[in-house]
Amino acid sequence: MQLVVFVVCAVGAVAAGAAVFRVDSMARATFALLASFVFVAVDVLLLHLAYLGVLVILMMIMEMVVMAVFMIMYMMNPAGLMPMSMMHNRRGALAISAGTFVLLAAGILLVRWPARRGAPPAEPTRQLGEALMGSKMLVMMVLGLALFATMVATVVLAQHRGRYDRYGDELERRVPDDPIRGGVGR
Amino acid sequence: MVRQAPLWTALLAGAVLLALATIAAVGRGVAVARRAAGAGTPVAEVARLLAQQRRSTLAADRLLWRSGPAAVCVAAALAALVVPLGRWTAWDSPVGVVWFNAMEVVVWAGLWLVGWGANSVWGVVAGYRFLAQGLAYELPHMFALTTVALGAGSLRVGDVVAAQSGLWFVVWMPVAFVAYLVAALAMAFWGPFDAPAQADLAGGLGAELSGVDALLLRAGRYLMLTAAAAFAVPAFLGGGAGPLLPAWLWSLLKTVAVLGFLVWLRDRLPTVRMERYTELSWLVLLPATLVQALLVAIVVLLR
């Protein structure tokens, strides 16, 4: 049963991944990629990593839907009305992908895999939390800070109007002058 | 306390969800017609939509379009799997709270697909409206669920119910409960959050839908609202706890009460525009849920 689910999801993930480059609309490409991620998430669930598997599903759906918005905004042929291709730099891409495949496959076959010592923990979610909040805390804090700073910087750079537009040249306005009013009475 | 039921009960969970959603639709029919004659409205609508021929639009992306409404229905059914009915649950997942959250997010994808696939301006605008709504309601919703998991010290829905044997979470997490109910309305684009399906967009998401697809979208909306109301019971209202009556009946009664409240709210509040709600959500609701999570964390640490 597990083997069947694994094979179906593994083949499905690869097929959906390939479909990203075969379909002719950005919307379809995005959702083919999402399908590929969900198949991988099911394989993660098979490893009894329930939290990580469900989290992959949750995050990937949100990410792909938000990505669809941006991809359709910036990329060619959003509606699939004209021919489009997701393939660029064909020779280079072929060389890189073939090289990566050979490297990973050789690694799988040549590395002497260690035998398992001990048993899996009863609660992998707790183990994960303790690892993230314990020994890996510094890494996670730096990572979180860097991501947050990136987001703030991107929003600031993308802003059409700065604070002088909103609050006046001397920042004298008490209430900002916004073209679209928000919901808290400003 | 809450135990895993046999596998076939997954079907039972779906049937109960469908029955409750039907009750909600019938209740809404009565409320709109202001007399008992409205009770037949949902049944008549189902019959009409089943018989109606599917229309299509020029150059519609049919695969994506038709998978949208189906995804909403499937997501609601899968979300309901982790909701315990009294002492039994169809799927006693160790990460039930996260599972419910993940299935609720499927609605994002489903509704965007509905809007996009039709190749119609009304649908596309409505799809983007729902995404803006999603970005506004999702974080307070996640923090509300986080607070619940924090209070219980577990992501298993059964443990969440067990943690409320002394005091229901709604009593000492009122802000999280309110944020949860607001998100429940928003994820079913119900009540004040029905801008993606409003008349100013000629029906928005449903503007070009017909036949079975329209039926699935409307059913999915009720199913999602019902699933969200049902999950509020183990998360905040003590699950099946209550005097005299059996636990499963208490679960059902509480679900019907929450669902009835959500359905009743719909005609009491005007539609809120997304830019307004986004600011309200990020500047008021999000800090409020964060403070709530902090207070709960302190209580959990001290106790």
PDB file of N, CA and C in Angstrom, chain B residues 241-283:
ATOM      1  N   ALA B 241     -18.209  18.325  25.431  1.00  0.00           N
ATOM      2  CA  ALA B 241     -18.483  18.458  26.864  1.00  0.00           C
ATOM      3  C   ALA B 241     -19.828  19.137  27.096  1.00  0.00           C
ATOM      4  N   GLY B 242     -20.594  18.624  28.085  1.00  0.00           N
ATOM      5  CA  GLY B 242     -21.889  19.216  28.416  1.00  0.00           C
ATOM      6  C   GLY B 242     -22.679  18.272  29.291  1.00  0.00           C
ATOM      7  N   PRO B 243     -23.645  18.801  30.033  1.00  0.00           N
ATOM      8  CA  PRO B 243     -24.412  17.947  30.947  1.00  0.00           C
ATOM      9  C   PRO B 243     -25.516  17.154  30.244  1.00  0.00           C
ATOM     10  N   LEU B 244     -25.962  16.071  30.867  1.00  0.00           N
ATOM     11  CA  LEU B 244     -27.120  15.265  30.473  1.00  0.00           C
ATOM     12  C   LEU B 244     -26.980  14.592  29.118  1.00  0.00           C
ATOM     13  N   LEU B 245     -26.929  15.384  28.046  1.00  0.00           N
ATOM     14  CA  LEU B 245     -26.965  14.805  26.697  1.00  0.00           C
ATOM     15  C   LEU B 245     -25.653  14.092  26.380  1.00  0.00           C
ATOM     16  N   PRO B 246     -25.696  13.114  25.447  1.00  0.00           N
ATOM     17  CA  PRO B 246     -24.450  12.450  25.032  1.00  0.00           C
ATOM     18  C   PRO B 246     -23.509  13.411  24.307  1.00  0.00           C
ATOM     19  N   ALA B 247     -22.203  13.058  24.305  1.00  0.00           N
ATOM     20  CA  ALA B 247     -21.176  13.969  23.780  1.00  0.00           C
ATOM     21  C   ALA B 247     -21.401  14.303  22.306  1.00  0.00           C
ATOM     22  N   TRP B 248     -21.789  13.279  21.517  1.00  0.00           N
ATOM     23  CA  TRP B 248     -21.939  13.551  20.072  1.00  0.00           C
ATOM     24  C   TRP B 248     -23.048  14.557  19.820  1.00  0.00           C
ATOM     25  N   LEU B 249     -24.111  14.495  20.656  1.00  0.00           N
ATOM     26  CA  LEU B 249     -25.220  15.422  20.472  1.00  0.00           C
ATOM     27  C   LEU B 249     -24.802  16.840  20.845  1.00  0.00           C
ATOM     28  N   TRP B 250     -23.974  16.956  21.906  1.00  0.00           N
ATOM     29  CA  TRP B 250     -23.467  18.278  22.271  1.00  0.00           C
ATOM     30  C   TRP B 250     -22.624  18.866  21.149  1.00  0.00           C
ATOM     31  N   SER B 251     -21.751  18.016  20.543  1.00  0.00           N
ATOM     32  CA  SER B 251     -20.940  18.495  19.412  1.00  0.00           C
ATOM     33  C   SER B 251     -21.839  19.054  18.320  1.00  0.00           C
ATOM     34  N   LEU B 252     -22.887  18.286  17.993  1.00  0.00           N
ATOM     35  CA  LEU B 252     -23.786  18.715  16.915  1.00  0.00           C
ATOM     36  C   LEU B 252     -24.517  19.998  17.298  1.00  0.00           C
ATOM     37  N   LEU B 253     -25.029  20.045  18.542  1.00  0.00           N
ATOM     38  CA  LEU B 253     -25.796  21.220  18.974  1.00  0.00           C
ATOM     39  C   LEU B 253     -24.934  22.481  18.936  1.00  0.00           C
ATOM     40  N   LYS B 254     -23.691  22.357  19.429  1.00  0.00           N
ATOM     41  CA  LYS B 254     -22.804  23.526  19.433  1.00  0.00           C
ATOM     42  C   LYS B 254     -22.483  23.963  18.004  1.00  0.00           C
ATOM     43  N   THR B 255     -22.250  22.961  17.123  1.00  0.00           N
ATOM     44  CA  THR B 255     -21.951  23.293  15.725  1.00  0.00           C
ATOM     45  C   THR B 255     -23.119  24.037  15.098  1.00  0.00           C
ATOM     46  N   VAL B 256     -24.342  23.517  15.344  1.00  0.00           N
ATOM     47  CA  VAL B 256     -25.528  24.162  14.774  1.00  0.00           C
ATOM     48  C   VAL B 256     -25.664  25.583  15.318  1.00  0.00           C
ATOM     49  N   ALA B 257     -25.347  25.771  16.606  1.00  0.00           N
ATOM     50  CA  ALA B 257     -25.458  27.107  17.193  1.00  0.00           C
ATOM     51  C   ALA B 257     -24.484  28.076  16.519  1.00  0.00           C
ATOM     52  N   VAL B 258     -23.200  27.654  16.365  1.00  0.00           N
ATOM     53  CA  VAL B 258     -22.205  28.531  15.732  1.00  0.00           C
ATOM     54  C   VAL B 258     -22.593  28.793  14.285  1.00  0.00           C
ATOM     55  N   LEU B 259     -23.003  27.713  13.591  1.00  0.00           N
ATOM     56  CA  LEU B 259     -23.374  27.836  12.180  1.00  0.00           C
ATOM     57  C   LEU B 259     -24.570  28.773  12.037  1.00  0.00           C
ATOM     58  N   GLY B 260     -25.567  28.602  12.916  1.00  0.00           N
ATOM     59  CA  GLY B 260     -26.748  29.461  12.868  1.00  0.00           C
ATOM     60  C   GLY B 260     -26.369  30.922  13.066  1.00  0.00           C
ATOM     61  N   PHE B 261     -25.431  31.173  13.989  1.00  0.00           N
ATOM     62  CA  PHE B 261     -24.991  32.538  14.235  1.00  0.00           C
ATOM     63  C   PHE B 261     -24.331  33.124  12.982  1.00  0.00           C
ATOM     64  N   LEU B 262     -23.460  32.317  12.342  1.00  0.00           N
ATOM     65  CA  LEU B 262     -22.761  32.812  11.149  1.00  0.00           C
ATOM     66  C   LEU B 262     -23.757  33.095  10.018  1.00  0.00           C
ATOM     67  N   VAL B 263     -24.736  32.184   9.841  1.00  0.00           N
ATOM     68  CA  VAL B 263     -25.728  32.377   8.780  1.00  0.00           C
ATOM     69  C   VAL B 263     -26.568  33.619   9.074  1.00  0.00           C
ATOM     70  N   TRP B 264     -26.927  33.778  10.359  1.00  0.00           N
ATOM     71  CA  TRP B 264     -27.757  34.916  10.766  1.00  0.00           C
ATOM     72  C   TRP B 264     -27.035  36.246  10.530  1.00  0.00           C
ATOM     73  N   LEU B 265     -25.694  36.232  10.738  1.00  0.00           N
ATOM     74  CA  LEU B 265     -24.911  37.462  10.602  1.00  0.00           C
ATOM     75  C   LEU B 265     -24.973  38.037   9.193  1.00  0.00           C
ATOM     76  N   ARG B 266     -25.150  37.163   8.220  1.00  0.00           N
ATOM     77  CA  ARG B 266     -24.973  37.576   6.829  1.00  0.00           C
ATOM     78  C   ARG B 266     -25.806  38.790   6.439  1.00  0.00           C
ATOM     79  N   ASP B 267     -27.091  38.795   6.839  1.00  0.00           N
ATOM     80  CA  ASP B 267     -27.954  39.897   6.439  1.00  0.00           C
ATOM     81  C   ASP B 267     -27.926  41.047   7.427  1.00  0.00           C
ATOM     82  N   ARG B 268     -27.094  40.939   8.482  1.00  0.00           N
ATOM     83  CA  ARG B 268     -27.039  41.992   9.492  1.00  0.00           C
ATOM     84  C   ARG B 268     -25.918  42.978   9.207  1.00  0.00           C
ATOM     85  N   LEU B 269     -24.921  42.592   8.394  1.00  0.00           N
ATOM     86  CA  LEU B 269     -23.749  43.435   8.193  1.00  0.00           C
ATOM     87  C   LEU B 269     -23.585  43.769   6.712  1.00  0.00           C
ATOM     88  N   PRO B 270     -23.191  45.021   6.410  1.00  0.00           N
ATOM     89  CA  PRO B 270     -22.949  45.370   5.012  1.00  0.00           C
ATOM     90  C   PRO B 270     -21.629  44.776   4.520  1.00  0.00           C
ATOM     91  N   THR B 271     -21.511  44.602   3.208  1.00  0.00           N
ATOM     92  CA  THR B 271     -20.272  44.093   2.627  1.00  0.00           C
ATOM     93  C   THR B 271     -19.125  45.061   2.909  1.00  0.00           C
ATOM     94  N   VAL B 272     -17.992  44.502   3.349  1.00  0.00           N
ATOM     95  CA  VAL B 272     -16.847  45.352   3.654  1.00  0.00           C
ATOM     96  C   VAL B 272     -15.878  45.323   2.470  1.00  0.00           C
ATOM     97  N   ARG B 273     -15.351  46.496   2.118  1.00  0.00           N
ATOM     98  CA  ARG B 273     -14.412  46.548   0.992  1.00  0.00           C
ATOM     99  C   ARG B 273     -13.043  46.074   1.453  1.00  0.00           C
ATOM    100  N   MET B 274     -12.308  45.445   0.508  1.00  0.00           N
ATOM    101  CA  MET B 274     -11.085  44.767   0.895  1.00  0.00           C
ATOM    102  C   MET B 274     -10.019  45.690   1.457  1.00  0.00           C
ATOM    103  N   GLU B 275      -9.864  46.898   0.865  1.00  0.00           N
ATOM    104  CA  GLU B 275      -8.806  47.784   1.362  1.00  0.00           C
ATOM    105  C   GLU B 275      -9.112  48.213   2.802  1.00  0.00           C
ATOM    106  N   ARG B 276     -10.404  48.327   3.111  1.00  0.00           N
ATOM    107  CA  ARG B 276     -10.780  48.684   4.484  1.00  0.00           C
ATOM    108  C   ARG B 276     -10.471  47.530   5.427  1.00  0.00           C
ATOM    109  N   TYR B 277     -10.917  46.344   5.022  1.00  0.00           N
ATOM    110  CA  TYR B 277     -10.743  45.213   5.929  1.00  0.00           C
ATOM    111  C   TYR B 277      -9.270  44.877   6.110  1.00  0.00           C
ATOM    112  N   THR B 278      -8.460  45.012   5.028  1.00  0.00           N
ATOM    113  CA  THR B 278      -7.039  44.690   5.141  1.00  0.00           C
ATOM    114  C   THR B 278      -6.384  45.542   6.223  1.00  0.00           C
ATOM    115  N   GLU B 279      -6.666  46.839   6.206  1.00  0.00           N
ATOM    116  CA  GLU B 279      -6.038  47.704   7.210  1.00  0.00           C
ATOM    117  C   GLU B 279      -6.529  47.346   8.609  1.00  0.00           C
ATOM    118  N   LEU B 280      -7.825  47.118   8.725  1.00  0.00           N
ATOM    119  CA  LEU B 280      -8.396  46.749  10.018  1.00  0.00           C
ATOM    120  C   LEU B 280      -7.753  45.464  10.527  1.00  0.00           C
ATOM    121  N   SER B 281      -7.597  44.501   9.604  1.00  0.00           N
ATOM    122  CA  SER B 281      -7.074  43.205   9.995  1.00  0.00           C
ATOM    123  C   SER B 281      -5.624  43.307  10.440  1.00  0.00           C
ATOM    124  N   TRP B 282      -4.824  44.069   9.672  1.00  0.00           N
ATOM    125  CA  TRP B 282      -3.386  44.107   9.970  1.00  0.00           C
ATOM    126  C   TRP B 282      -3.061  45.044  11.112  1.00  0.00           C
ATOM    127  N   LEU B 283      -3.834  46.101  11.292  1.00  0.00           N
ATOM    128  CA  LEU B 283      -3.496  47.080  12.329  1.00  0.00           C
ATOM    129  C   LEU B 283      -4.218  46.819  13.642  1.00  0.00           C
TER     130      LEU B 283
END
